[in-house]
Amino acid sequence: MASSTTYGDWMRPIAGGIRNIGKPLTFAGLGVLVVTLMLSMVNVVAAIATAVIGIGTIAVLAVRDREHRNVLDRTVERRSWLSESRKGRALYRSGMLAPVESGECRLPGILSRVSLVEANDGFGDRLTLVRHGRTGEYSLLLACQPQGAALADDDVEDAYVASWAGLLEALGGEAGVTQLAVTVDTSPDSGVRFRRNLAKRTVKDAPELAARAMAQIMDLYATGGASSSVILTLTFRYVDVRDGRFLEPEDAARRIGQLVPNLIRRIADAGGGTARTLTIDEISRMVRVSYDPATQDTLEQSDGQAWIEWEDAGPVACEAGWDHYRHDSGVSRTWEMCDPPKSNVTSSTLARLLGPLADCDRKRVTVVFHVLPPDKTAFMAEQNRQRAANQVSQEKRASISAMSQINKANRQAIETNRGAAIVFFGLLVTATVRAGDDERMRLEQATHAVEGAAGSAKIDLRPCYGAQDTAFAASLPLGLNLRNYTPPSAFAALS
């Protein structure tokens, strides 16, 4: 039974400007007015035409849909994808038939410069890190065994949530931490491991009744189940203060290794069980199965643990479509969260979305957290409060949404004054079906299942149109920080 405690008061960053249309559009509107006034001294007709065209353009760009995009965003999104497709960048081929001579199945696209390194931490143990060559970041993967809240009392469940909040606050004050992600991966259980474990416990001279009972158990319970894995990924970015360069793996591992014991303790307090770091082979297997789902059965049926090199963990071939992603033996679709729940929720709201869905061969839910540093928390809270108050003051009759926004901003400011941290979070959902003749129909069935589960969780999802390959890579528990791959924008600096 879920706890009766509710959670909410999430709010999107307020754009600011006139009517909260954003500072870039506000400055553009002021520029149109200045130009109109100057033209009116020379030609009144030209001034009127400039005002009508300029203000009309700004009004069109200020209108946003439920996904918070305007007509320019949608146009750029479509044209960018068409341009990349014409250049052949939506196709990828590796292995022996690839145009390169390495013969390896490396990861495609945004993951092409991601590698695995092993280094000694400060305690003399070996630590496996994911190294991001383009951004200089390192990611630590921790496998968790959540205890679940099915049999937990309300006070225990509330303590889990409070401990998780404490973990986020501690990471916000830790220098070098850039991102935290939690990935829940669910897939059908082939039953191979179940049969193998039972076979080891069956002796040859067992009584006939016992042998038949074991055989019936294998037939009844070996298939139809689902396996789940939970991986917590921490991303770090360390820079040497002397020369401004990124730290080498050994130095980064020593810093990260000092945080591991405290992280494991905090994860256990939050109900995550006993966390452990993943090895190179485990990370390579996870990525290989994600890109080639048919490999899972082959790996489980092998007698020994086949070693998979990181250089061969990628797909042999993949193709990024407008609303889907084809990779080896699977076809996937990835969604991103547009808006969090509008109303308060309980701790069990995400249970259906996180659990296995019958129409999805594989499903991966990744929640990404960016904790604001303590020195920026108070400033951001006060800025949100002022912008929300300006929105109310600009309306003759304040709307319900504006009043709700200012109430949330006020409560946010009060909590930050008490020491709370501001956390930006997002959610990615990837559904995968096996490739085949009826793959399109099964992908649509998986789409309805995911969107229905998201609807019950009061989360607004939209497919990552034109960026399915990047979204698929971002949902993998590799610590990919997309903020560092976005080119700097002058408009973003004004907001």
XYZ file of C-alpha atoms in Angstrom:
495
model
C 0.000 0.000 0.000
C 1.370 3.379 -0.998
C 2.024 6.084 1.518
C -0.600 8.792 1.881
C 2.092 11.469 1.605
C 1.785 13.485 -1.605
C 4.439 15.281 -3.629
C 4.175 18.090 -6.140
C 4.763 21.797 -6.738
C 6.932 21.149 -9.780
C 7.282 24.131 -12.071
C 8.991 24.850 -15.359
C 11.587 27.648 -15.501
C 9.764 30.935 -16.079
C 10.899 32.625 -19.290
C 10.387 36.197 -18.106
C 9.834 39.246 -20.267
C 6.458 40.734 -21.186
C 3.740 38.182 -20.471
C 6.576 35.678 -19.921
C 7.148 35.329 -23.670
C 10.891 35.384 -23.033
C 13.537 38.070 -23.042
C 14.631 37.524 -26.694
C 11.103 38.167 -28.010
C 10.649 41.062 -25.592
C 13.859 42.733 -26.828
C 12.799 42.062 -30.425
C 9.463 43.751 -29.750
C 11.179 46.804 -28.288
C 13.454 46.896 -31.330
C 10.437 46.849 -33.656
C 8.911 49.778 -31.764
C 12.136 51.796 -31.990
C 12.450 51.148 -35.731
C 8.779 52.030 -36.225
C 9.199 55.358 -34.445
C 12.249 56.224 -36.533
C 10.503 55.311 -39.806
C 7.427 57.296 -38.884
C 9.487 60.479 -39.193
C 10.255 59.607 -42.819
C 7.443 57.431 -44.156
C 4.285 56.688 -42.201
C 3.198 53.847 -44.509
C 6.559 52.057 -44.125
C 6.388 52.521 -40.357
C 2.909 50.966 -40.193
C 3.982 48.053 -42.396
C 7.056 47.455 -40.230
C 4.999 47.496 -37.054
C 2.373 45.104 -38.440
C 4.935 42.631 -39.800
C 7.236 42.820 -36.781
C 4.565 42.599 -34.087
C 2.743 39.893 -36.068
C 5.896 37.790 -36.311
C 6.573 38.152 -32.593
C 2.960 37.239 -31.793
C 3.225 34.079 -33.906
C 6.515 33.061 -32.267
C 5.083 33.729 -28.807
C 2.342 31.132 -29.313
C 3.498 27.740 -28.093
C 1.756 24.383 -28.188
C 1.338 21.973 -25.286
C 4.884 20.750 -25.938
C 6.178 24.331 -25.387
C 7.382 24.721 -28.982
C 6.534 27.448 -31.461
C 6.339 27.284 -35.228
C 10.049 28.090 -35.577
C 11.056 25.217 -33.309
C 8.973 22.741 -35.296
C 10.294 24.010 -38.619
C 13.940 23.855 -37.550
C 13.402 20.379 -36.094
C 11.973 19.027 -39.340
C 14.481 20.720 -41.658
C 17.454 19.621 -39.560
C 16.371 16.000 -39.724
C 15.746 16.159 -43.482
C 19.160 17.726 -44.013
C 20.925 15.065 -41.970
C 19.008 12.296 -43.751
C 19.986 13.608 -47.208
C 23.636 13.600 -46.131
C 23.352 9.950 -45.074
C 24.042 10.650 -41.420
C 20.942 8.743 -40.329
C 22.531 5.464 -41.479
C 25.304 3.594 -39.690
C 27.210 0.459 -40.630
C 29.972 -1.277 -38.680
C 31.666 -4.646 -38.561
C 33.325 -6.450 -41.448
C 31.156 -4.764 -44.105
C 31.680 -1.246 -42.804
C 33.485 1.363 -44.927
C 36.190 1.590 -42.244
C 38.866 -1.094 -41.957
C 38.745 -1.768 -38.221
C 36.058 -4.460 -38.453
C 34.769 -3.484 -35.002
C 31.183 -2.743 -33.989
C 31.691 0.562 -32.258
C 28.931 2.700 -30.831
C 27.348 5.117 -33.312
C 26.702 8.833 -33.327
C 26.958 10.741 -30.101
C 28.492 7.716 -28.338
C 31.352 7.320 -30.814
C 33.926 8.794 -28.423
C 32.668 7.082 -25.275
C 35.061 4.511 -23.834
C 35.551 2.422 -20.704
C 38.586 2.807 -18.463
C 39.744 0.965 -15.378
C 41.685 2.762 -12.680
C 42.621 2.401 -9.042
C 40.563 4.352 -6.565
C 41.888 5.786 -3.334
C 41.399 2.451 -1.519
C 43.417 0.318 -3.947
C 40.398 -1.256 -5.667
C 39.782 -1.332 -9.393
C 37.060 1.040 -10.579
C 35.415 1.045 -14.002
C 34.472 4.457 -15.378
C 32.740 5.538 -18.564
C 34.877 8.198 -20.197
C 33.251 10.811 -22.455
C 35.945 11.955 -24.820
C 34.073 14.978 -26.169
C 33.176 16.554 -22.842
C 35.947 15.269 -20.573
C 33.406 13.772 -18.147
C 33.493 10.473 -16.295
C 30.479 8.391 -15.297
C 30.211 5.842 -12.512
C 27.607 3.070 -12.832
C 26.111 1.533 -9.696
C 23.769 -1.466 -9.875
C 21.031 -1.262 -7.235
C 18.601 -3.792 -5.770
C 15.616 -1.701 -4.650
C 13.720 -3.221 -1.784
C 10.389 -1.878 -2.996
C 7.646 -0.316 -0.932
C 5.010 -3.045 -1.217
C 5.459 -4.217 2.380
C 6.923 -1.022 3.795
C 5.034 1.045 6.344
C 4.177 4.659 5.637
C 6.899 6.010 7.893
C 9.510 3.747 6.262
C 8.452 4.847 2.789
C 8.569 8.504 3.811
C 12.047 7.900 5.217
C 13.123 6.494 1.830
C 11.954 9.649 0.080
C 13.642 11.892 2.647
C 16.899 9.963 2.264
C 16.718 10.317 -1.506
C 16.248 14.064 -1.105
C 19.260 14.083 1.203
C 21.298 12.296 -1.467
C 20.372 14.923 -4.076
C 21.250 17.768 -1.716
C 24.598 16.159 -0.898
C 25.412 15.772 -4.598
C 24.472 19.402 -5.220
C 27.127 20.505 -2.775
C 29.770 18.139 -4.159
C 32.204 19.780 -6.567
C 32.455 18.087 -9.950
C 29.055 16.331 -9.997
C 27.164 17.347 -13.150
C 24.358 14.801 -13.451
C 22.567 11.926 -11.746
C 20.451 9.438 -13.679
C 18.400 6.435 -12.598
C 17.588 3.831 -15.251
C 15.003 1.073 -14.808
C 15.272 -1.532 -17.583
C 12.630 -4.252 -17.895
C 12.733 -7.166 -20.344
C 11.102 -10.604 -20.650
C 12.892 -13.389 -18.833
C 13.761 -16.251 -21.165
C 13.802 -18.721 -18.279
C 17.264 -20.050 -19.123
C 18.790 -18.983 -15.822
C 15.767 -20.310 -13.917
C 16.050 -23.730 -15.572
C 19.806 -23.801 -15.041
C 19.523 -23.049 -11.326
C 16.882 -25.736 -10.847
C 18.866 -28.243 -12.875
C 21.868 -27.759 -10.594
C 19.698 -28.683 -7.618
C 18.226 -31.817 -9.221
C 20.107 -35.069 -8.635
C 20.039 -37.989 -11.035
C 18.737 -40.500 -8.498
C 15.878 -38.264 -7.323
C 12.503 -39.948 -6.683
C 10.186 -40.025 -9.672
C 7.570 -37.833 -7.974
C 10.124 -35.191 -7.067
C 11.621 -35.229 -10.571
C 8.205 -34.765 -12.172
C 7.391 -31.951 -9.751
C 10.623 -30.167 -10.654
C 9.882 -30.623 -14.361
C 6.418 -29.135 -13.951
C 7.840 -26.198 -12.032
C 10.294 -25.562 -14.864
C 7.519 -25.620 -17.459
C 5.144 -23.414 -15.470
C 7.457 -20.748 -14.086
C 10.433 -20.667 -16.463
C 8.717 -18.432 -19.015
C 6.324 -15.528 -18.818
C 8.271 -13.613 -16.202
C 10.162 -10.351 -16.477
C 13.579 -9.290 -15.333
C 14.349 -5.778 -14.137
C 17.588 -3.957 -13.529
C 18.125 -0.616 -11.821
C 21.303 1.342 -12.508
C 22.252 4.642 -10.920
C 24.675 6.684 -13.023
C 26.698 9.583 -11.661
C 28.518 11.906 -14.051
C 31.535 13.937 -12.948
C 33.588 16.657 -14.575
C 36.923 17.513 -13.013
C 39.309 20.164 -14.289
C 42.892 20.648 -13.178
C 43.153 24.105 -11.637
C 46.761 24.453 -12.765
C 46.390 24.114 -16.534
C 42.602 23.900 -17.055
C 42.757 20.422 -18.553
C 40.494 17.527 -17.707
C 41.861 15.021 -15.223
C 43.292 11.731 -16.348
C 41.459 8.486 -15.421
C 43.716 7.684 -12.467
C 43.225 11.101 -10.859
C 39.491 11.106 -11.560
C 39.120 7.582 -10.158
C 40.808 8.596 -6.915
C 38.380 11.474 -6.441
C 35.333 9.431 -7.390
C 36.455 6.427 -5.350
C 36.448 8.523 -2.180
C 32.730 9.216 -2.714
C 31.682 5.599 -3.358
C 31.346 4.415 0.286
C 29.164 7.382 1.202
C 27.106 6.949 -1.965
C 26.471 3.274 -1.239
C 25.342 4.118 2.287
C 22.991 6.861 1.116
C 21.537 4.624 -1.595
C 20.835 1.937 0.986
C 19.114 4.507 3.219
C 16.931 5.520 0.271
C 15.739 1.941 -0.252
C 18.119 1.106 -3.083
C 19.610 -1.949 -1.401
C 23.293 -2.743 -1.519
C 24.716 -0.931 -4.532
C 27.814 -2.157 -6.349
C 29.919 -0.847 -9.190
C 29.655 -2.484 -12.607
C 32.582 -4.103 -14.387
C 33.685 -3.580 -17.976
C 32.087 -6.852 -19.089
C 28.762 -6.044 -17.437
C 28.590 -2.598 -19.043
C 29.514 -4.027 -22.452
C 26.839 -6.727 -22.132
C 24.210 -4.202 -21.160
C 24.948 -1.982 -24.168
C 25.182 -4.941 -26.560
C 21.798 -6.330 -25.510
C 20.215 -2.874 -25.739
C 21.255 -2.497 -29.372
C 20.707 -6.164 -30.284
C 17.882 -7.629 -28.125
C 18.194 -11.061 -29.748
C 21.643 -11.382 -28.211
C 20.158 -11.763 -24.730
C 18.922 -15.292 -25.364
C 22.250 -16.305 -26.903
C 24.264 -14.936 -23.994
C 22.045 -16.600 -21.395
C 22.120 -19.976 -23.155
C 25.923 -20.059 -23.301
C 27.524 -22.233 -20.641
C 30.233 -19.740 -19.777
C 30.167 -15.965 -19.516
C 31.198 -14.867 -22.997
C 33.486 -11.867 -22.864
C 32.274 -8.892 -24.926
C 34.758 -6.231 -25.854
C 33.606 -2.621 -25.553
C 34.704 -2.029 -29.146
C 32.198 -4.704 -30.257
C 29.285 -3.664 -28.047
C 27.685 -1.427 -30.664
C 25.236 -2.355 -33.420
C 26.216 -3.821 -36.767
C 23.778 -1.480 -38.470
C 21.236 1.125 -37.406
C 18.992 3.686 -39.047
C 17.400 6.729 -37.421
C 13.884 7.518 -38.631
C 11.642 10.463 -37.912
C 9.764 8.710 -35.091
C 11.619 5.402 -34.617
C 15.112 3.923 -34.439
C 16.057 0.629 -36.106
C 19.085 -1.146 -34.618
C 20.150 -4.724 -35.387
C 17.321 -7.008 -34.202
C 15.206 -4.284 -32.586
C 13.058 -1.289 -33.428
C 12.706 1.376 -30.748
C 10.837 4.575 -30.042
C 11.910 7.074 -27.387
C 9.775 9.686 -25.670
C 10.732 12.680 -23.560
C 8.760 14.326 -20.784
C 7.162 17.643 -21.726
C 5.523 18.455 -18.414
C 5.544 16.889 -14.952
C 2.242 16.036 -13.239
C 0.082 19.097 -12.770
C -1.368 17.841 -9.476
C 0.192 16.209 -6.446
C 1.101 12.533 -6.701
C 1.934 9.670 -4.359
C 5.017 7.471 -4.278
C 3.311 4.770 -6.391
C 2.382 7.023 -9.328
C 5.257 5.789 -11.511
C 4.775 2.114 -10.622
C 2.935 1.194 -13.820
C 5.327 3.074 -16.087
C 8.392 1.556 -14.394
C 7.000 -1.979 -14.386
C 6.973 -4.400 -17.338
C 4.387 -3.802 -20.068
C 2.932 -6.716 -22.010
C 3.221 -5.076 -25.450
C 6.882 -4.029 -25.015
C 9.636 -6.564 -25.582
C 11.984 -4.245 -23.730
C 11.381 -0.955 -21.954
C 13.800 1.490 -20.406
C 12.855 4.457 -18.227
C 15.590 6.965 -17.391
C 15.082 9.844 -14.963
C 17.780 12.515 -15.210
C 18.531 14.931 -12.354
C 20.561 18.138 -12.420
C 21.025 19.570 -8.958
C 21.605 23.303 -8.787
C 24.672 24.285 -6.698
C 23.910 25.953 -3.348
C 25.346 29.302 -4.483
C 22.810 29.503 -7.338
C 19.775 28.067 -5.551
C 18.677 31.200 -3.697
C 19.158 33.400 -6.773
C 17.096 31.068 -8.976
C 14.293 30.841 -6.415
C 14.073 34.623 -6.067
C 14.181 35.069 -9.843
C 11.282 32.639 -10.306
C 9.290 34.426 -7.614
C 9.803 37.829 -9.226
C 8.906 36.590 -12.708
C 5.767 34.872 -11.421
C 4.753 38.084 -9.613
C 5.342 40.109 -12.791
C 3.096 37.747 -14.733
C 0.256 38.312 -12.251
C 0.756 42.092 -12.226
C 0.542 42.272 -16.045
C -2.887 40.606 -16.118
C -6.051 42.572 -15.317
C -7.651 39.421 -13.992
C -5.037 36.911 -12.955
C -5.635 33.447 -14.383
C -5.643 30.259 -12.351
C -2.365 29.125 -13.917
C -0.659 32.428 -13.056
C -1.866 32.293 -9.452
C -0.770 28.660 -9.173
C 2.646 29.611 -10.569
C 3.212 32.358 -8.024
C 2.088 30.115 -5.174
C 4.592 27.470 -6.255
C 7.335 30.081 -6.591
C 6.647 31.408 -3.105
C 6.757 27.948 -1.567
C 9.953 27.234 -3.514
C 11.586 30.377 -2.122
C 10.585 29.427 1.431
C 12.010 25.911 1.088
C 15.298 27.121 -0.404
C 15.718 29.544 2.507
C 15.449 26.513 4.777
C 18.311 24.794 2.958
C 16.531 22.828 0.209
C 18.107 22.457 -3.227
C 16.525 23.146 -6.608
C 16.592 20.082 -8.844
C 15.958 20.101 -12.582
C 14.772 16.713 -13.791
C 13.610 15.078 -16.993
C 12.412 11.677 -18.083
C 13.125 9.493 -21.127
C 11.201 6.338 -22.013
C 12.415 3.864 -24.653
C 10.261 0.966 -25.865
C 11.813 -1.753 -28.030
C 10.169 -4.517 -30.073
C 11.804 -7.301 -32.031
C 12.303 -6.600 -35.732
C 10.137 -8.648 -38.074
C 7.253 -8.660 -40.508
C 4.726 -7.088 -38.140
C 7.186 -4.810 -36.371
C 5.279 -1.636 -37.277
C 2.058 -2.928 -35.750
C 3.828 -4.148 -32.597
C 5.641 -0.819 -32.273
C 2.284 0.986 -32.360
C 0.946 -1.394 -29.711
C 3.976 -0.651 -27.548
C 3.367 3.063 -28.135
C -0.193 2.824 -26.857
C 1.007 0.859 -23.821
C 3.706 3.397 -22.913
C 1.509 6.438 -23.459
C -1.284 4.816 -21.440
C 1.100 4.113 -18.559
C 2.413 7.674 -18.748
C -1.146 8.985 -18.720
C -1.916 7.087 -15.530
C 1.236 8.647 -14.059
C -0.009 12.121 -15.130
C 3.127 12.663 -17.230
C 2.947 14.303 -20.647
C 5.247 12.497 -23.103
C 6.117 13.304 -26.694
C 8.230 11.275 -29.142
C 11.693 12.651 -29.777
C 10.980 13.443 -33.420
C 14.038 13.669 -35.610
C 16.403 12.731 -32.770
C 15.554 9.119 -32.034
C 19.175 7.945 -32.221
C 20.387 10.586 -29.770
C 17.450 9.994 -27.429
C 18.097 6.241 -27.482
C 21.736 6.853 -26.519
C 20.744 9.327 -23.790
C 18.386 6.793 -22.203
C 21.187 4.253 -21.827
C 22.789 4.246 -18.353
C 26.086 5.648 -19.626
C 25.853 9.113 -18.072
C 25.498 11.045 -21.315
C 25.087 14.728 -20.393
C 23.244 16.288 -23.329
C 23.623 19.810 -21.964
C 27.322 19.751 -22.843
C 26.553 18.717 -26.443
C 24.271 21.694 -27.115
C 26.028 24.547 -28.958
C 25.987 27.890 -27.135
C 23.181 30.210 -28.157
C 22.954 33.970 -27.852
C 19.206 33.694 -27.234
C 19.782 31.289 -24.348
C 22.151 33.794 -22.771
C 19.412 36.407 -22.813
C 16.830 34.196 -21.104
